[in-house]
Short mmCIF file of C-alpha atoms and ligand atoms in Angstrom, two decimals:
data_model
loop_
_atom_site.label_atom_id
_atom_site.label_comp_id
_atom_site.label_asym_id
_atom_site.label_seq_id
_atom_site.Cartn_x
_atom_site.Cartn_y
_atom_site.Cartn_z
CA MET K 1486 -14.50 -9.52 49.14
CA ASN K 1487 -11.12 -10.16 47.41
CA ASP K 1488 -9.02 -6.66 48.18
CA LYS K 1489 -8.03 -8.28 51.54
CA THR K 1490 -4.71 -7.16 52.36
CA VAL K 1491 -3.87 -10.41 55.33
CA ALA K 1492 -0.38 -10.20 56.76
CA ILE K 1493 1.33 -13.00 57.40
CA ILE K 1494 4.12 -13.05 60.59
CA GLY K 1495 6.92 -15.51 59.96
CA ALA K 1496 7.82 -16.94 56.25
CA GLY K 1497 8.31 -21.01 58.01
CA PRO K 1498 6.37 -23.56 56.56
CA VAL K 1499 2.80 -22.96 57.32
CA GLY K 1500 3.84 -18.86 56.42
CA LEU K 1501 4.56 -19.43 52.80
CA ALA K 1502 1.58 -22.09 53.08
CA ALA K 1503 -0.67 -18.99 54.09
CA ALA K 1504 0.10 -17.11 51.70
CA ALA K 1505 0.30 -19.01 48.57
CA HIS K 1506 -3.41 -19.63 50.15
CA VAL K 1507 -4.56 -16.06 50.30
CA LEU K 1508 -2.76 -15.19 46.75
CA GLU K 1509 -5.34 -18.23 44.92
CA ARG K 1510 -8.01 -16.42 46.73
CA GLY K 1511 -7.48 -13.12 45.24
CA MET K 1512 -6.47 -10.83 48.17
CA SER K 1513 -2.77 -9.48 48.97
CA PRO K 1514 -0.65 -11.54 51.19
CA ILE K 1515 2.38 -10.07 53.04
CA VAL K 1516 4.63 -11.63 54.69
CA LEU K 1517 7.06 -10.45 57.52
CA GLU K 1518 10.14 -12.11 58.43
CA ALA K 1519 12.54 -11.18 61.31
CA GLY K 1520 15.35 -13.09 59.88
CA PRO K 1521 16.61 -12.62 57.13
CA GLN K 1522 15.48 -15.46 54.87
CA ALA K 1523 12.37 -17.23 54.52
CA ALA K 1524 12.33 -20.61 56.39
CA HIS K 1525 14.89 -19.24 59.14
CA ALA K 1526 13.45 -21.20 62.23
CA VAL K 1527 14.13 -24.43 60.03
CA ARG K 1528 17.72 -22.93 58.85
CA GLN K 1529 18.52 -23.54 62.35
CA TRP K 1530 17.67 -26.86 62.84
CA GLN K 1531 18.42 -28.08 58.55
CA HIS K 1532 20.89 -30.99 60.17
CA VAL K 1533 17.82 -32.92 61.31
CA GLN K 1534 16.02 -35.68 59.27
CA LEU K 1535 12.48 -35.09 59.36
CA PHE K 1536 10.28 -38.57 60.72
CA SER K 1537 7.88 -36.90 58.13
CA PRO K 1538 7.90 -38.31 54.65
CA TRP K 1539 7.59 -35.20 51.50
CA GLU K 1540 4.14 -36.08 50.70
CA TYR K 1541 3.37 -34.80 54.14
CA ASN K 1542 5.79 -31.60 53.45
CA VAL K 1543 4.49 -30.03 51.20
CA ASP K 1544 1.10 -27.51 50.73
CA LYS K 1545 -0.87 -28.24 48.11
CA ALA K 1546 -1.79 -24.10 47.14
CA ALA K 1547 1.90 -24.51 47.81
CA ALA K 1548 2.75 -27.04 45.37
CA ARG K 1549 -0.06 -25.52 42.65
CA LEU K 1550 2.01 -22.07 43.00
CA LEU K 1551 5.70 -23.84 42.06
CA ALA K 1552 3.68 -25.64 39.44
CA PRO K 1553 4.62 -23.14 36.29
CA THR K 1554 8.17 -22.24 37.28
CA GLY K 1555 9.13 -26.03 36.15
CA TRP K 1556 9.80 -27.20 40.00
CA ASN K 1557 10.06 -30.88 40.20
CA SER K 1558 8.51 -32.23 43.19
CA PRO K 1559 10.74 -34.37 45.71
CA ASP K 1560 9.75 -38.12 45.64
CA PRO K 1561 6.74 -38.26 48.13
CA GLN K 1562 7.92 -40.84 50.17
CA SER K 1563 11.55 -39.96 50.71
CA TYR K 1564 12.85 -38.25 54.23
CA PRO K 1565 14.40 -34.72 53.79
CA THR K 1566 16.69 -33.30 56.43
CA GLY K 1567 15.58 -30.00 57.45
CA GLY K 1568 18.34 -28.30 54.67
CA GLU K 1569 16.52 -30.82 51.60
CA LEU K 1570 12.84 -29.25 53.19
CA ILE K 1571 14.56 -25.91 52.22
CA ASP K 1572 16.72 -26.70 49.34
CA GLN K 1573 14.05 -28.51 47.51
CA TYR K 1574 10.46 -26.46 48.60
CA LEU K 1575 11.29 -23.59 50.76
CA ASP K 1576 13.34 -21.48 49.40
CA PRO K 1577 11.68 -21.94 45.44
CA LEU K 1578 8.34 -20.94 46.68
CA ALA K 1579 10.23 -18.05 48.63
CA THR K 1580 12.21 -16.89 45.85
CA ARG K 1581 10.56 -18.61 42.53
CA THR K 1582 7.27 -17.64 42.46
CA PRO K 1583 5.41 -14.36 43.15
CA LEU K 1584 5.80 -14.43 46.14
CA ARG K 1585 9.26 -13.25 46.30
CA GLU K 1586 6.91 -10.01 45.92
CA VAL K 1587 5.58 -10.24 49.03
CA ILE K 1588 7.98 -11.93 51.76
CA ARG K 1589 9.50 -8.52 53.38
CA THR K 1590 12.43 -10.22 55.66
CA SER K 1591 14.61 -8.91 58.08
CA SER K 1592 11.36 -7.53 60.03
CA ARG K 1593 10.47 -8.51 63.32
CA VAL K 1594 7.15 -7.90 64.52
CA THR K 1595 6.79 -6.17 67.31
CA ALA K 1596 3.54 -5.15 68.39
CA ILE K 1597 -0.08 -5.38 67.02
CA SER K 1598 -3.32 -3.42 67.69
CA ARG K 1599 -5.98 -1.88 66.07
CA ALA K 1600 -6.19 1.24 64.47
CA GLY K 1601 -7.84 3.62 66.90
CA PHE K 1602 -8.89 0.72 69.40
CA ASP K 1603 -6.93 -0.55 72.62
CA LYS K 1604 -7.45 -3.70 74.04
CA ALA K 1605 -10.67 -2.28 76.31
CA LYS K 1606 -12.93 -0.28 73.23
CA THR K 1607 -15.33 -2.64 71.59
CA LYS K 1608 -17.34 -0.54 69.74
CA GLY K 1609 -16.87 -0.55 65.95
CA ARG K 1610 -13.87 -2.44 66.12
CA GLU K 1611 -14.66 -5.56 64.07
CA GLN K 1612 -14.29 -2.85 61.36
CA ALA K 1613 -11.20 -1.32 62.09
CA PRO K 1614 -8.50 -2.43 60.64
CA PHE K 1615 -5.16 -3.83 62.12
CA GLU K 1616 -1.53 -2.46 62.74
CA ILE K 1617 1.15 -4.30 62.72
CA ARG K 1618 4.57 -2.73 63.79
CA TYR K 1619 7.56 -3.92 62.94
CA GLN K 1620 11.46 -3.35 62.53
CA ASN K 1621 13.32 -3.28 59.64
CA GLY K 1622 17.31 -2.32 59.10
CA LYS K 1623 15.72 1.60 58.19
CA GLY K 1624 14.14 1.28 61.34
CA PRO K 1625 10.13 1.52 62.86
CA GLU K 1626 7.26 0.67 59.89
CA VAL K 1627 3.61 0.44 60.40
CA LEU K 1628 1.68 -1.72 58.09
CA ARG K 1629 -2.54 -1.80 58.07
CA ALA K 1630 -4.00 -4.87 57.40
CA ASP K 1631 -7.41 -6.46 57.63
CA ALA K 1632 -6.46 -9.85 58.59
CA VAL K 1633 -3.60 -11.64 60.23
CA ILE K 1634 -2.24 -15.19 61.03
CA ASP K 1635 0.57 -15.26 63.17
CA VAL K 1636 2.07 -18.06 62.17
CA SER K 1637 5.73 -17.74 63.74
CA GLY K 1638 6.57 -20.57 65.69
CA THR K 1639 7.64 -21.07 68.79
CA TRP K 1640 11.88 -22.30 67.83
CA PHE K 1641 13.51 -18.60 69.27
CA SER K 1642 11.58 -19.11 72.60
CA PRO K 1643 12.75 -21.87 73.81
CA ASN K 1644 11.70 -23.55 77.62
CA PRO K 1645 14.49 -23.27 80.09
CA ALA K 1646 15.92 -26.23 81.66
CA GLY K 1647 14.59 -25.64 85.91
CA SER K 1648 11.72 -27.33 86.84
CA ASN K 1649 9.07 -25.25 86.93
CA GLY K 1650 9.77 -22.88 84.70
CA LEU K 1651 11.80 -20.48 85.37
CA PRO K 1652 15.23 -20.66 84.05
CA ALA K 1653 17.59 -23.19 86.50
CA ILE K 1654 19.99 -20.72 89.04
CA GLY K 1655 23.04 -20.64 87.76
CA GLU K 1656 21.41 -20.92 84.24
CA ARG K 1657 22.13 -18.02 82.16
CA GLU K 1658 25.96 -17.74 84.36
CA HIS K 1659 26.31 -20.68 82.48
CA ALA K 1660 25.46 -19.98 79.13
CA ASP K 1661 28.42 -20.42 77.23
CA ARG K 1662 28.11 -24.36 77.74
CA ILE K 1663 24.50 -24.42 77.36
CA ALA K 1664 22.05 -25.03 73.84
CA TYR K 1665 18.96 -25.33 73.16
CA GLY K 1666 16.53 -26.89 71.07
CA MET K 1667 18.35 -29.37 69.13
CA PRO K 1668 22.17 -28.51 68.31
CA ASP K 1669 24.01 -29.85 65.54
CA VAL K 1670 26.49 -32.02 67.34
CA CYS K 1671 27.99 -34.13 64.39
CA GLY K 1672 28.29 -31.01 62.54
CA THR K 1673 28.84 -27.03 62.74
CA HIS K 1674 29.03 -28.22 66.62
CA HIS K 1675 31.33 -30.91 66.78
CA ALA K 1676 34.11 -29.23 67.74
CA ARG K 1677 32.08 -27.97 70.96
CA HIS K 1678 31.02 -31.68 71.87
CA ALA K 1679 33.22 -33.87 70.90
CA GLY K 1680 35.04 -36.17 73.56
CA LYS K 1681 32.96 -34.53 76.12
CA ALA K 1682 30.44 -35.25 78.40
CA VAL K 1683 27.04 -33.85 77.78
CA ALA K 1684 24.27 -34.06 79.13
CA VAL K 1685 20.38 -33.92 77.37
CA LEU K 1686 17.68 -32.59 79.23
CA GLY K 1687 14.04 -33.05 77.93
CA ALA K 1688 12.29 -36.53 76.28
CA GLY K 1689 10.70 -35.34 73.29
CA HIS K 1690 12.12 -35.37 69.77
CA SER K 1691 14.94 -32.89 69.49
CA ALA K 1692 16.25 -34.64 73.04
CA VAL K 1693 15.77 -38.28 71.70
CA GLY K 1694 16.95 -37.53 67.67
CA THR K 1695 20.32 -35.48 70.47
CA LEU K 1696 21.07 -38.73 72.04
CA ILE K 1697 20.90 -40.41 69.16
CA ASP K 1698 23.52 -38.38 67.52
CA LEU K 1699 25.84 -37.85 70.61
CA VAL K 1700 26.20 -42.41 70.36
CA GLN K 1701 27.18 -41.94 66.80
CA LEU K 1702 29.56 -38.99 68.04
CA ALA K 1703 30.65 -41.44 70.59
CA GLU K 1704 31.68 -43.88 68.19
CA GLU K 1705 33.40 -42.06 65.85
CA VAL K 1706 35.26 -39.67 69.05
CA PRO K 1707 36.23 -41.65 72.39
CA GLY K 1708 35.21 -40.06 75.38
CA THR K 1709 32.43 -38.94 74.27
CA GLN K 1710 29.57 -39.11 76.83
CA ALA K 1711 25.49 -38.95 75.91
CA ILE K 1712 24.21 -38.62 79.16
CA TRP K 1713 20.18 -38.04 79.51
CA LEU K 1714 18.68 -36.54 82.12
CA LEU K 1715 14.94 -36.61 82.24
CA ARG K 1716 12.12 -35.25 84.80
CA GLY K 1717 10.24 -37.72 84.74
CA ALA K 1718 10.80 -41.36 86.42
CA ASP K 1719 9.85 -43.61 83.19
CA PRO K 1720 12.62 -43.77 80.20
CA ALA K 1721 10.14 -45.29 77.94
CA LYS K 1722 7.77 -42.33 77.96
CA ALA K 1723 10.03 -41.44 75.61
CA PHE K 1724 10.22 -44.45 73.61
CA GLY K 1725 7.19 -43.42 71.03
CA GLY K 1726 3.95 -45.40 69.36
CA GLY K 1727 6.73 -47.72 67.49
CA SER K 1728 5.07 -49.91 65.11
CA ASN K 1729 1.68 -48.47 65.25
CA ASP K 1730 3.07 -45.23 64.78
CA LYS K 1731 1.85 -44.12 60.98
CA LEU K 1732 4.43 -42.13 60.69
CA ALA K 1733 6.80 -45.09 59.84
CA ALA K 1734 10.41 -42.98 60.92
CA ARG K 1735 8.51 -41.49 63.77
CA GLY K 1736 8.08 -44.88 64.88
CA GLU K 1737 11.65 -46.55 63.84
CA LEU K 1738 13.81 -43.10 65.80
CA GLY K 1739 11.21 -44.36 69.45
CA SER K 1740 12.23 -47.97 68.90
CA HIS K 1741 16.33 -47.36 67.80
CA PHE K 1742 16.67 -44.75 71.29
CA ALA K 1743 14.88 -47.27 73.12
CA ALA K 1744 17.56 -49.84 72.14
CA LEU K 1745 20.57 -47.41 72.62
CA VAL K 1746 19.54 -46.78 76.56
CA ALA K 1747 18.72 -50.38 76.46
CA ALA K 1748 22.59 -51.70 75.37
CA GLY K 1749 23.61 -48.85 77.86
CA LYS K 1750 25.09 -46.72 75.82
CA ILE K 1751 23.33 -43.57 76.92
CA ARG K 1752 23.80 -42.91 81.28
CA VAL K 1753 20.03 -41.98 82.39
CA GLU K 1754 18.80 -39.92 85.01
CA THR K 1755 15.78 -40.07 85.34
CA GLY K 1756 13.19 -38.19 87.87
CA PHE K 1757 16.01 -35.13 87.14
CA GLY K 1758 14.49 -31.96 87.65
CA VAL K 1759 16.58 -29.14 87.42
CA THR K 1760 17.09 -26.35 89.88
CA HIS K 1761 20.56 -25.54 90.16
CA ILE K 1762 23.71 -25.00 87.36
CA SER K 1763 26.77 -24.14 88.97
CA ASP K 1764 30.46 -24.45 88.00
CA SER K 1765 32.77 -27.91 88.79
CA GLY K 1766 36.17 -27.05 88.37
CA GLY K 1767 35.38 -25.93 84.06
CA ARG K 1768 32.69 -28.19 84.12
CA LEU K 1769 28.47 -27.98 84.67
CA LYS K 1770 27.36 -29.15 88.02
CA ILE K 1771 23.52 -29.78 87.36
CA LEU K 1772 21.65 -30.08 90.38
CA ALA K 1773 18.11 -31.73 90.81
CA GLY K 1774 16.43 -31.15 94.02
CA ALA K 1775 17.15 -28.90 96.94
CA CYS K 1776 18.99 -29.42 100.19
CA CYS K 1777 19.42 -32.92 101.57
CA GLY K 1778 17.40 -34.64 98.57
CA ALA K 1779 19.48 -32.96 96.25
CA ARG K 1780 21.44 -35.11 93.15
CA SER K 1781 23.37 -33.69 90.73
CA VAL K 1782 25.67 -34.55 87.35
CA VAL K 1783 28.43 -33.22 86.35
CA ALA K 1784 28.83 -32.56 82.64
CA ASP K 1785 31.47 -30.61 80.17
CA GLU K 1786 27.95 -29.39 78.26
CA LEU K 1787 24.55 -28.98 78.35
CA VAL K 1788 21.70 -29.21 76.18
CA VAL K 1789 18.33 -28.11 76.61
CA SER K 1790 15.27 -29.92 74.75
CA THR K 1791 12.19 -29.22 77.20
CA GLY K 1792 10.20 -28.10 74.97
CA PHE K 1793 9.34 -24.86 73.15
CA ARG K 1794 6.45 -21.92 74.56
CA PRO K 1795 4.98 -19.00 72.34
CA ASP K 1796 6.42 -15.13 72.45
CA LEU K 1797 2.88 -13.91 73.30
CA SER K 1798 4.32 -10.11 73.97
CA PHE K 1799 3.28 -8.55 70.26
CA LEU K 1800 -0.13 -9.42 70.73
CA SER K 1801 -0.71 -7.89 74.22
CA GLU K 1802 -3.19 -5.59 72.88
CA LEU K 1803 -5.52 -8.38 70.65
CA ARG K 1804 -8.13 -10.09 73.02
CA LEU K 1805 -6.57 -13.72 72.72
CA ARG K 1806 -8.51 -16.70 74.14
CA LEU K 1807 -5.69 -18.87 74.91
CA ASP K 1808 -5.75 -21.86 77.63
CA PRO K 1809 -4.18 -20.68 80.61
CA ALA K 1810 -2.19 -23.47 80.65
CA ILE K 1811 -1.28 -24.53 77.67
CA GLU K 1812 -0.89 -21.24 75.93
CA ALA K 1813 -3.07 -22.37 72.50
CA PRO K 1814 -6.84 -21.93 71.43
CA ALA K 1815 -9.37 -22.53 74.05
CA ALA K 1816 -11.09 -24.75 72.13
CA LEU K 1817 -7.91 -26.43 70.36
CA ALA K 1818 -5.95 -26.71 74.36
CA PRO K 1819 -7.91 -29.73 74.98
CA LEU K 1820 -7.43 -31.67 71.86
CA ILE K 1821 -3.69 -31.58 72.56
CA ASP K 1822 -2.59 -30.80 76.14
CA PRO K 1823 -0.79 -33.89 77.87
CA ASN K 1824 -1.87 -33.83 80.85
CA GLU K 1825 -5.61 -34.65 79.61
CA HIS K 1826 -6.26 -37.73 77.33
CA SER K 1827 -4.53 -37.22 73.80
CA CYS K 1828 -4.05 -39.40 71.08
CA GLY K 1829 -0.86 -37.33 70.73
CA THR K 1830 -2.41 -36.65 66.73
CA VAL K 1831 -4.77 -34.00 66.92
CA ARG K 1832 -7.82 -34.49 64.51
CA PRO K 1833 -7.70 -31.70 61.65
CA HIS K 1834 -8.66 -28.43 62.68
CA GLY K 1835 -9.43 -25.05 61.30
CA ALA K 1836 -10.95 -21.11 61.55
CA ARG K 1837 -13.38 -22.92 64.19
CA GLU K 1838 -10.93 -23.59 66.60
CA LEU K 1839 -8.00 -21.00 66.02
CA ALA K 1840 -10.63 -18.00 66.60
CA HIS K 1841 -9.98 -15.32 69.39
CA ASP K 1842 -12.70 -12.86 70.25
CA GLU K 1843 -11.17 -10.69 67.91
CA PRO K 1844 -12.11 -11.30 64.26
CA GLY K 1845 -9.61 -11.35 61.90
CA PHE K 1846 -7.01 -12.47 63.95
CA TYR K 1847 -5.41 -16.40 64.25
CA LEU K 1848 -2.78 -18.13 65.46
CA ALA K 1849 -1.99 -21.10 63.36
CA GLY K 1850 1.05 -23.58 62.83
CA MET K 1851 3.45 -24.44 65.53
CA LYS K 1852 2.93 -21.51 67.73
CA SER K 1853 -0.90 -22.45 67.63
CA TYR K 1854 -0.08 -25.80 69.62
CA GLY K 1855 1.37 -22.93 72.51
CA ARG K 1856 3.38 -25.67 74.98
CA ALA K 1857 2.39 -28.60 73.38
CA PRO K 1858 4.09 -30.78 71.39
CA THR K 1859 3.57 -33.44 68.14
CA PHE K 1860 2.51 -30.75 65.85
CA LEU K 1861 2.81 -31.31 62.38
CA MET K 1862 3.36 -29.10 59.30
CA MET K 1863 0.14 -30.84 57.20
CA THR K 1864 -1.53 -30.49 60.53
CA GLY K 1865 -0.18 -25.91 59.58
CA TYR K 1866 -0.87 -26.31 55.99
CA GLU K 1867 -4.43 -27.44 56.97
CA GLN K 1868 -5.13 -24.83 59.59
CA VAL K 1869 -4.57 -22.12 56.95
CA ARG K 1870 -6.51 -23.29 54.55
CA SER K 1871 -9.25 -23.21 56.78
CA VAL K 1872 -8.42 -20.03 57.69
CA VAL K 1873 -7.88 -18.41 54.72
CA ALA K 1874 -11.33 -19.29 53.44
CA ASP K 1875 -12.72 -17.91 56.67
CA ILE K 1876 -11.00 -14.47 56.18
CA ALA K 1877 -12.28 -14.33 51.92
CA GLY K 1878 -16.52 -15.27 53.56
CA ASP K 1879 -16.05 -19.17 52.60
CA LYS K 1880 -17.17 -20.32 55.53
CA LYS K 1881 -18.47 -23.42 53.74
CA ALA K 1882 -14.56 -24.40 53.17
CA ALA K 1883 -12.95 -22.84 56.27
CA ALA K 1884 -15.95 -25.61 58.15
CA ARG K 1885 -14.56 -28.24 55.67
CA VAL K 1886 -12.10 -30.30 56.67
CA GLU K 1887 -9.49 -31.85 53.93
CA LEU K 1888 -6.61 -34.30 56.05
CA VAL K 1889 -6.68 -37.29 57.70
CA LEU K 1890 -3.70 -37.22 60.22
CA PRO K 1891 -1.31 -40.42 60.40
CA GLU K 1892 -1.48 -41.39 64.35
CA THR K 1893 0.68 -41.45 66.65
CA GLY K 1894 0.54 -45.52 68.35
CA VAL K 1895 0.66 -43.04 71.27
CA CYS K 1896 -2.60 -42.86 73.73
CA THR K 1897 -2.49 -40.87 76.72
CA ARG K 1898 -4.75 -41.02 79.76
CA GLY K 1899 -4.70 -38.15 82.92
CA GLY K 1900 -0.86 -37.51 81.07
CA VAL K 1901 0.05 -41.14 81.78
CA GLU K 1902 0.96 -42.98 78.15
CA SER K 1903 -0.75 -46.05 77.93
CA GLY K 1904 1.10 -47.82 74.91
CA ALA K 1905 1.27 -48.31 71.09
CA ALA K 1906 -2.22 -49.02 71.48
CA ALA K 1907 -3.15 -49.27 67.91
CA GLY K 1908 -6.21 -47.55 66.11
CA CYS K 1909 -5.92 -45.61 69.95
CA CYS K 1910 -9.87 -44.79 71.61
CA GLY K 1911 -10.71 -45.22 67.35
CA GLY K 1912 -8.54 -42.72 66.63
CA PRO K 1913 -8.32 -38.93 66.29
CA ALA K 1914 -12.30 -37.20 66.36
CA LYS K 1915 -13.44 -35.91 62.92
CA ASP K 1916 -16.64 -33.39 64.26
CA GLU K 1917 -16.42 -33.07 67.47
CA ALA K 1918 -14.15 -29.60 68.76
CA SER K 1919 -13.82 -30.71 71.79
CA ALA K 1920 -13.40 -34.11 71.35
CA CYS K 1921 -9.99 -35.68 71.51
CA CYS K 1922 -10.67 -38.87 69.89
CA ALA K 1923 -13.24 -40.89 68.29
CA ALA K 1924 -14.21 -42.86 71.28
CA ASP K 1925 -14.27 -39.35 73.26
CA GLU K 1926 -16.56 -38.21 70.10
CA THR K 1927 -18.85 -40.74 70.19
CA ALA K 1928 -19.39 -40.21 74.09
CA LYS K 1929 -20.48 -37.30 74.00
CA LYS K 1930 -22.78 -37.04 71.19
CA ALA K 1931 -24.65 -39.39 73.86
CA GLY K 1932 -25.02 -36.78 76.26
CA SER K 1933 -21.86 -38.05 78.14
CA ALA K 1934 -19.68 -34.94 79.68
CA GLY K 1935 -16.25 -36.35 80.69
CA CYS K 1936 -14.27 -38.73 78.23
CA GLY K 1937 -16.08 -41.69 76.88
CA CYS K 1938 -12.33 -43.71 76.69
CA SER K 1939 -11.43 -43.85 80.23
C1 FAD D 1133 13.74 -29.92 65.31
C2 FAD D 1133 12.80 -30.52 64.15
C3 FAD D 1133 11.90 -31.44 63.52
C4 FAD D 1133 10.48 -31.31 63.35
N1 FAD D 1133 10.54 -32.45 62.17
C5 FAD D 1133 9.48 -32.02 62.04
C6 FAD D 1133 8.93 -33.54 60.91
O1 FAD D 1133 9.72 -34.23 60.71
N2 FAD D 1133 7.68 -33.42 60.41
C7 FAD D 1133 6.55 -32.16 61.15
O2 FAD D 1133 5.44 -31.99 60.13
N3 FAD D 1133 7.41 -31.47 61.79
C8 FAD D 1133 7.92 -31.07 61.89
N4 FAD D 1133 8.54 -30.65 63.24
C9 FAD D 1133 7.49 -29.53 63.31
C10 FAD D 1133 6.80 -28.32 62.58
O3 FAD D 1133 6.69 -28.67 61.54
C11 FAD D 1133 8.02 -27.18 62.55
O4 FAD D 1133 8.71 -26.74 63.51
C12 FAD D 1133 8.23 -26.47 60.98
O5 FAD D 1133 8.78 -25.41 60.70
C13 FAD D 1133 7.17 -25.46 61.92
O6 FAD D 1133 6.58 -24.15 61.16
P1 FAD D 1133 5.88 -22.76 61.44
O7 FAD D 1133 6.11 -21.98 60.13
O8 FAD D 1133 4.62 -23.04 62.71
O9 FAD D 1133 7.48 -22.05 62.05
P2 FAD D 1133 8.93 -22.33 62.02
O10 FAD D 1133 9.39 -23.43 60.98
O11 FAD D 1133 9.33 -21.89 63.23
O12 FAD D 1133 8.58 -20.74 61.02
C14 FAD D 1133 8.89 -19.40 61.94
C15 FAD D 1133 9.04 -17.88 61.22
O13 FAD D 1133 9.06 -17.54 61.93
C16 FAD D 1133 9.85 -16.19 61.85
N5 FAD D 1133 9.47 -15.34 63.04
C17 FAD D 1133 9.69 -15.70 64.85
N6 FAD D 1133 9.42 -13.94 65.39
C18 FAD D 1133 8.81 -13.41 64.49
C19 FAD D 1133 8.72 -11.95 64.45
N7 FAD D 1133 8.35 -11.37 65.53
N8 FAD D 1133 7.95 -10.91 63.26
C20 FAD D 1133 8.81 -11.70 62.56
N9 FAD D 1133 9.20 -13.40 62.00
C21 FAD D 1133 8.80 -13.67 63.41
C22 FAD D 1133 10.67 -17.55 62.48
O14 FAD D 1133 12.37 -16.60 61.97
C23 FAD D 1133 10.69 -18.14 61.53
O15 FAD D 1133 11.19 -18.19 60.07
C24 FAD D 1133 9.76 -30.46 63.88
C25 FAD D 1133 10.54 -29.32 64.12
C26 FAD D 1133 12.03 -28.97 64.43
C27 FAD D 1133 12.11 -27.72 65.87
#
């Protein structure tokens, strides 16, 4: 069983952890990374302070691989920035351990199939190796592998500004004044944002973090203005679980943001579903709604922080079982779907929930959450521990849960957050794959079909 080759797409924190687990089980990992170095996506947000402390950011198999190199484990209680995560953990892991021999950088995966089997052909399919096409400086290359773990993240496929999920009309034409995700407005992008009116669209952690940074920038550079555009009607939904959040820094971020909004440091435009972006005397006119009911905001710059979506384009020859709305594996989607009941923190899950109708292929890491928010690295580490055990044939270890996730303190039912209820619905479910929380699990075990919490 142990002579398997496992292709890992993406050398982010979860991809590197997957490779460490594959090595530990005596199999052969090959990591294909599109960027010039490992952790290419984290490098784009290295200015960001993580809300999870070191104890949650280091994978156990990766730590075991690092130990003989003389690596000093960082203080488990302190909070790194993205840059420190790279310097103190991801770079040493990628360059000073045996992983350095198996990472192929500047190697972008463009397509995956099974040797001799198109998507429609079934008989004997499971025995056929995967064929992974990728591009590097030398041209197209092909790799064969027994299993594939796609951990290519979602950072490079951000959602557009349009409230209908499409780019707003005019968005592409004004790309020179629009940034996505979480630009470093106080650092590398200082000149672009200082002294400007900057609109930030979104209500997740990236939007909140950018708005907090803009308030700080406004204190340093007069004339800087932070404008918050949110699609929903209730700003409080972005304030998180506060002191009920078991990740203290994540709770504090929301509380700090709430205080800045209450103090009037941020102009707030609720119910702002962007439809058009146009020019207005050299500035950006951002329009919400159509025709008579339309409202507009004029700003110098727009930051679109409306979340991310998975790039599924190179997976079209594989038999995926994805939720049509969330674009996450079908068994995982109900646990993280913001439209349904959700505790914000999904219970730990692994090979069982991440399986597709394509044995040997798994989506893991940030990409496994599809369009849903609140992914944590530690969730990804547990995913790949279980997935790699499954690939190695250790079904018992694959089914075991080795993680307790910190609750967000936020409970959502039918898309409505019910505030910071401590121990939301009893916390995450423990065993039942389809249950969204402990109370739901109990209800399902008792024979109820729906959510036992409402
Ligand atoms: C701003 C921000 C802050 C966050 N803060 C936290 C936090 O505090 N705590 C926490 O637990 N989580 C946090 N997260 C969430 C999540 O844990 C991180 O995004 C984490 O980096 C996800 O790891 P990953 O390995 O799944 O994906 P990524 O880190 O995105 O890595 C994916 C890799 O795949 C590569 N790739 C992409 N496409 C291809 C391709 N076609 N071929 C080959 N390679 C490809 C990319 O270049 C990248 O290196 C944060 C996320 C963001 C965006």
